[in-house]
Amino acid sequence: MTIILETRSLSYSYGDGTEALKDVSISLEAGKKVALVGPNGAGKSTLMLMFNGILRPGEGEVLFRGRPMSYDAASLRSIRRAVGMVFQNSDDQLFAPTVYQDVAFGPTNLGYAAEKVKRYAGFALQYVGLLGYERRPPHHLSGGEKKRVAIAGILAMEPEVIILDEPTSNLDPASSEEIMEMLDELNLGGKTLIISTHDVDLAYRWADEVILMKDGGVVRRGTGQEVFGDAELIRDARLKLPIVVDLYQELAGRSIVRVAKPPRNILELCDLLQSKAEAQAGVWGKIYICNVDEKDEKEIRAVLDKNPADFKGAMGSSAKVMAEKCGITIDFTYGVIDKCILKALIGKSSLIMTSGGMVEHTLQRIKDYGLESGTKIEAIGLMQ
Ligand code: ADP
């Protein structure tokens, strides 16, 4: 286990005397998805600003990879490259006249040669699915597109950690899901992600670790199940329970389910309600997995004709771009694997379009589910 960010007895007051952080000591593991939750004014944004050196501790210290942060210009440049920050309001982040100039700003500022800047900015724009947007003015884009440009600007500096303050606020549900799914993909690629959010359902299903803050301090940290399993604590923090946990507690109260921990998601909740024997007696649908990196549009259409699926999902920007090119209507854009497993359990087959490291991840997740549940859902790679 590698600790990437740590605070020790960190306190901070703003100029007007507001105590925003009080004696916060936490450590964050590299490669995790972390969600800071808590009511307004809990100190989440202030803590995030500490993590990339925008604010400097009043008392205590912040450590990156075990070394206390320094606040001279060179150290700050290096920390801001390694720990990228995406602000809640994209208009606070985007300022250049074109999307390309905005994304190129970071690497240019780091002193990279023009050729390298072009390569990094191009890669970042492709990653967020915005190739072709280079000349557009950022302020003419939709909220979801602006958020993608802001993320691309950070990605172009190849950060190790990405911090996002309320990444889904003001976005419609589909745009929110696409952003969260992109964060999953970045995490699979090895990045550490830290978000703050009021959306308890999102924090619960997405985060490996939830940190609950209140009145400038950390009141609980743990898995979503540990933190949101404590209804009183959540109520005290002026939050609500994730819908899956709320439903689980009602069902447990009526002795309809009898397990100690709430389910993580709808798939696990359905499994609790259906006995293993019933599930094992089922006729399952298949899940086809198409690696879009290795196919062109014609090949993908041919694959689809040969393997008709009742539902289609796309994971990652390149899969979504490819689905659009092929004229394929996508049913699932978030939580794709679980949704396809749910469909397989009722005998429907699905196709998952994805790419890169997510292909292996998808196959593994379906295999693991089969082992845990005793069902034999077939995951078929359509790679050749
Ligand atoms: P959260 O992100 O959890 O809503 P913040 O970190 O924004 O919490 O705020 C923590 C506390 O600091 C709140 O009491 C807030 O009013 C105060 N605060 C935040 N920013 C400023 C500022 N620029 N000047 C003065 N007080 C601030």
Tab-separated table of C-alpha atoms in Angstrom, residues 87-249:
chain	number	residue	atom	x	y	z
A	87	PHE	CA	-12.966	23.170	-10.181
A	88	GLN	CA	-16.676	22.875	-9.551
A	89	ASN	CA	-17.520	25.647	-11.962
A	90	SER	CA	-15.831	25.023	-15.315
A	91	ASP	CA	-16.076	28.748	-16.144
A	92	ASP	CA	-13.584	29.377	-13.305
A	93	GLN	CA	-11.126	27.027	-15.010
A	94	LEU	CA	-11.521	27.654	-18.737
A	95	PHE	CA	-10.241	30.979	-19.967
A	96	ALA	CA	-8.528	30.561	-23.359
A	97	PRO	CA	-10.309	31.563	-26.591
A	98	THR	CA	-10.271	28.012	-27.976
A	99	VAL	CA	-10.525	24.508	-26.549
A	100	TYR	CA	-7.080	23.613	-27.898
A	101	GLN	CA	-5.404	26.634	-26.312
A	102	ASP	CA	-7.032	25.836	-23.013
A	103	VAL	CA	-5.867	22.221	-22.998
A	104	ALA	CA	-2.393	23.194	-24.241
A	105	PHE	CA	-1.957	25.835	-21.535
A	106	GLY	CA	-0.744	23.439	-18.818
A	107	PRO	CA	1.916	21.589	-20.826
A	108	THR	CA	3.064	24.886	-22.430
A	109	ASN	CA	3.444	26.385	-18.982
A	110	LEU	CA	5.502	23.391	-17.896
A	111	GLY	CA	7.973	24.382	-20.621
A	112	TYR	CA	7.352	21.417	-22.933
A	113	ALA	CA	8.508	21.761	-26.553
A	114	ALA	CA	5.782	22.650	-29.078
A	115	GLU	CA	5.716	19.129	-30.540
A	116	LYS	CA	5.266	17.569	-27.083
A	117	VAL	CA	2.534	20.073	-26.176
A	118	LYS	CA	0.671	19.130	-29.359
A	119	ARG	CA	1.004	15.425	-28.643
A	120	TYR	CA	-0.136	15.695	-25.007
A	121	ALA	CA	-3.034	18.063	-25.752
A	122	GLY	CA	-4.128	15.859	-28.674
A	123	PHE	CA	-4.038	12.751	-26.525
A	124	ALA	CA	-6.019	14.444	-23.746
A	125	LEU	CA	-8.698	15.693	-26.160
A	126	GLN	CA	-9.019	12.253	-27.691
A	127	TYR	CA	-9.280	10.693	-24.240
A	128	VAL	CA	-12.209	12.891	-23.240
A	129	GLY	CA	-13.902	12.363	-26.607
A	130	LEU	CA	-13.467	15.937	-27.888
A	131	LEU	CA	-11.312	15.525	-30.998
A	132	GLY	CA	-12.674	17.967	-33.551
A	133	TYR	CA	-13.508	20.576	-30.889
A	134	GLU	CA	-10.047	22.194	-30.974
A	135	ARG	CA	-11.129	25.524	-32.464
A	136	ARG	CA	-14.379	25.932	-30.558
A	137	PRO	CA	-14.578	28.608	-27.829
A	138	PRO	CA	-15.018	26.791	-24.483
A	139	HIS	CA	-17.761	29.161	-23.298
A	140	HIS	CA	-20.009	28.049	-26.183
A	141	LEU	CA	-19.941	24.396	-25.079
A	142	SER	CA	-22.483	22.492	-22.969
A	143	GLY	CA	-21.820	21.926	-19.249
A	144	GLY	CA	-20.695	18.342	-19.853
A	145	GLU	CA	-18.364	19.363	-22.684
A	146	LYS	CA	-16.845	22.161	-20.597
A	147	LYS	CA	-16.162	19.662	-17.820
A	148	ARG	CA	-14.436	17.409	-20.342
A	149	VAL	CA	-12.251	20.285	-21.551
A	150	ALA	CA	-11.312	21.067	-17.937
A	151	ILE	CA	-10.408	17.407	-17.358
A	152	ALA	CA	-8.424	17.310	-20.630
A	153	GLY	CA	-6.440	20.360	-19.491
A	154	ILE	CA	-5.427	18.450	-16.368
A	155	LEU	CA	-4.773	15.174	-18.217
A	156	ALA	CA	-2.419	16.939	-20.626
A	157	MET	CA	-0.048	17.397	-17.675
A	158	GLU	CA	-0.099	13.667	-16.863
A	159	PRO	CA	-1.063	13.993	-13.204
A	160	GLU	CA	-0.846	11.157	-10.694
A	161	VAL	CA	-3.837	12.422	-8.736
A	162	ILE	CA	-6.923	14.195	-10.058
A	163	ILE	CA	-9.102	16.143	-7.657
A	164	LEU	CA	-12.578	17.158	-8.756
A	165	ASP	CA	-14.756	19.474	-6.695
A	166	GLU	CA	-18.407	18.442	-7.206
A	167	PRO	CA	-17.750	17.038	-10.697
A	168	THR	CA	-21.418	16.406	-11.493
A	169	SER	CA	-23.052	19.536	-10.083
A	170	ASN	CA	-25.172	21.293	-12.734
A	171	LEU	CA	-24.830	18.421	-15.200
A	172	ASP	CA	-27.778	16.452	-16.538
A	173	PRO	CA	-27.914	12.750	-15.550
A	174	ALA	CA	-26.431	11.431	-18.808
A	175	SER	CA	-23.519	13.918	-18.749
A	176	SER	CA	-22.904	13.133	-15.057
A	177	GLU	CA	-22.758	9.438	-15.784
A	178	GLU	CA	-20.377	9.944	-18.665
A	179	ILE	CA	-18.028	12.013	-16.510
A	180	MET	CA	-18.087	9.427	-13.712
A	181	GLU	CA	-17.457	6.645	-16.149
A	182	MET	CA	-14.479	8.545	-17.549
A	183	LEU	CA	-13.143	8.834	-14.011
A	184	ASP	CA	-13.496	5.063	-13.620
A	185	GLU	CA	-11.490	4.582	-16.789
A	186	LEU	CA	-8.762	6.936	-15.549
A	187	ASN	CA	-8.667	5.043	-12.271
A	188	LEU	CA	-8.292	1.739	-14.095
A	189	GLY	CA	-5.314	3.355	-15.828
A	190	GLY	CA	-3.730	3.897	-12.389
A	191	LYS	CA	-4.744	7.440	-11.424
A	192	THR	CA	-5.795	8.312	-7.902
A	193	LEU	CA	-9.095	10.205	-7.899
A	194	ILE	CA	-10.566	12.409	-5.213
A	195	ILE	CA	-13.993	13.956	-5.613
A	196	SER	CA	-16.273	15.931	-3.349
A	197	THR	CA	-19.996	15.449	-3.750
A	198	HIS	CA	-23.417	15.881	-2.170
A	199	ASP	CA	-24.719	13.038	-4.281
A	200	VAL	CA	-24.751	10.176	-1.812
A	201	ASP	CA	-25.855	7.595	-4.401
A	202	LEU	CA	-22.924	8.520	-6.568
A	203	ALA	CA	-20.427	8.439	-3.676
A	204	TYR	CA	-21.793	5.094	-2.504
A	205	ARG	CA	-21.590	3.265	-5.801
A	206	TRP	CA	-18.431	4.892	-7.116
A	207	ALA	CA	-15.945	5.345	-4.274
A	208	ASP	CA	-13.529	2.790	-2.842
A	209	GLU	CA	-13.294	5.018	0.191
A	210	VAL	CA	-15.723	7.572	1.590
A	211	ILE	CA	-14.536	10.342	3.898
A	212	LEU	CA	-17.335	12.035	5.812
A	213	MET	CA	-16.549	15.604	6.885
A	214	LYS	CA	-18.414	17.929	9.204
A	215	ASP	CA	-17.493	21.259	10.832
A	216	GLY	CA	-13.959	21.226	9.438
A	217	GLY	CA	-13.104	17.707	10.611
A	218	VAL	CA	-13.273	14.104	9.433
A	219	VAL	CA	-16.012	12.275	11.346
A	220	ARG	CA	-15.800	8.867	9.643
A	221	ARG	CA	-13.907	7.189	6.854
A	222	GLY	CA	-14.275	3.741	5.359
A	223	THR	CA	-15.984	1.904	2.547
A	224	GLY	CA	-19.352	3.228	1.413
A	225	GLN	CA	-20.990	0.361	3.283
A	226	GLU	CA	-19.212	1.286	6.514
A	227	VAL	CA	-19.928	5.005	6.336
A	228	PHE	CA	-23.458	4.955	4.892
A	229	GLY	CA	-24.404	1.887	6.927
A	230	ASP	CA	-24.600	4.205	9.974
A	231	ALA	CA	-27.945	5.948	9.443
A	232	GLU	CA	-27.648	8.139	12.528
A	233	LEU	CA	-24.236	9.443	11.544
A	234	ILE	CA	-25.527	10.282	8.072
A	235	ARG	CA	-28.558	12.097	9.463
A	236	ASP	CA	-26.342	14.073	11.888
A	237	ALA	CA	-24.260	15.177	8.915
A	238	ARG	CA	-27.431	16.480	7.181
A	239	LEU	CA	-27.066	13.933	4.385
A	240	LYS	CA	-29.471	11.225	3.295
A	241	LEU	CA	-28.958	7.512	2.810
A	242	PRO	CA	-28.170	6.172	-0.655
A	243	ILE	CA	-31.367	4.668	-2.064
A	244	VAL	CA	-29.902	1.128	-2.085
A	245	VAL	CA	-29.019	1.407	1.623
A	246	ASP	CA	-32.390	2.932	2.509
A	247	LEU	CA	-34.218	0.112	0.767
A	248	TYR	CA	-31.934	-2.511	2.319
A	249	GLN	CA	-32.624	-1.151	5.822
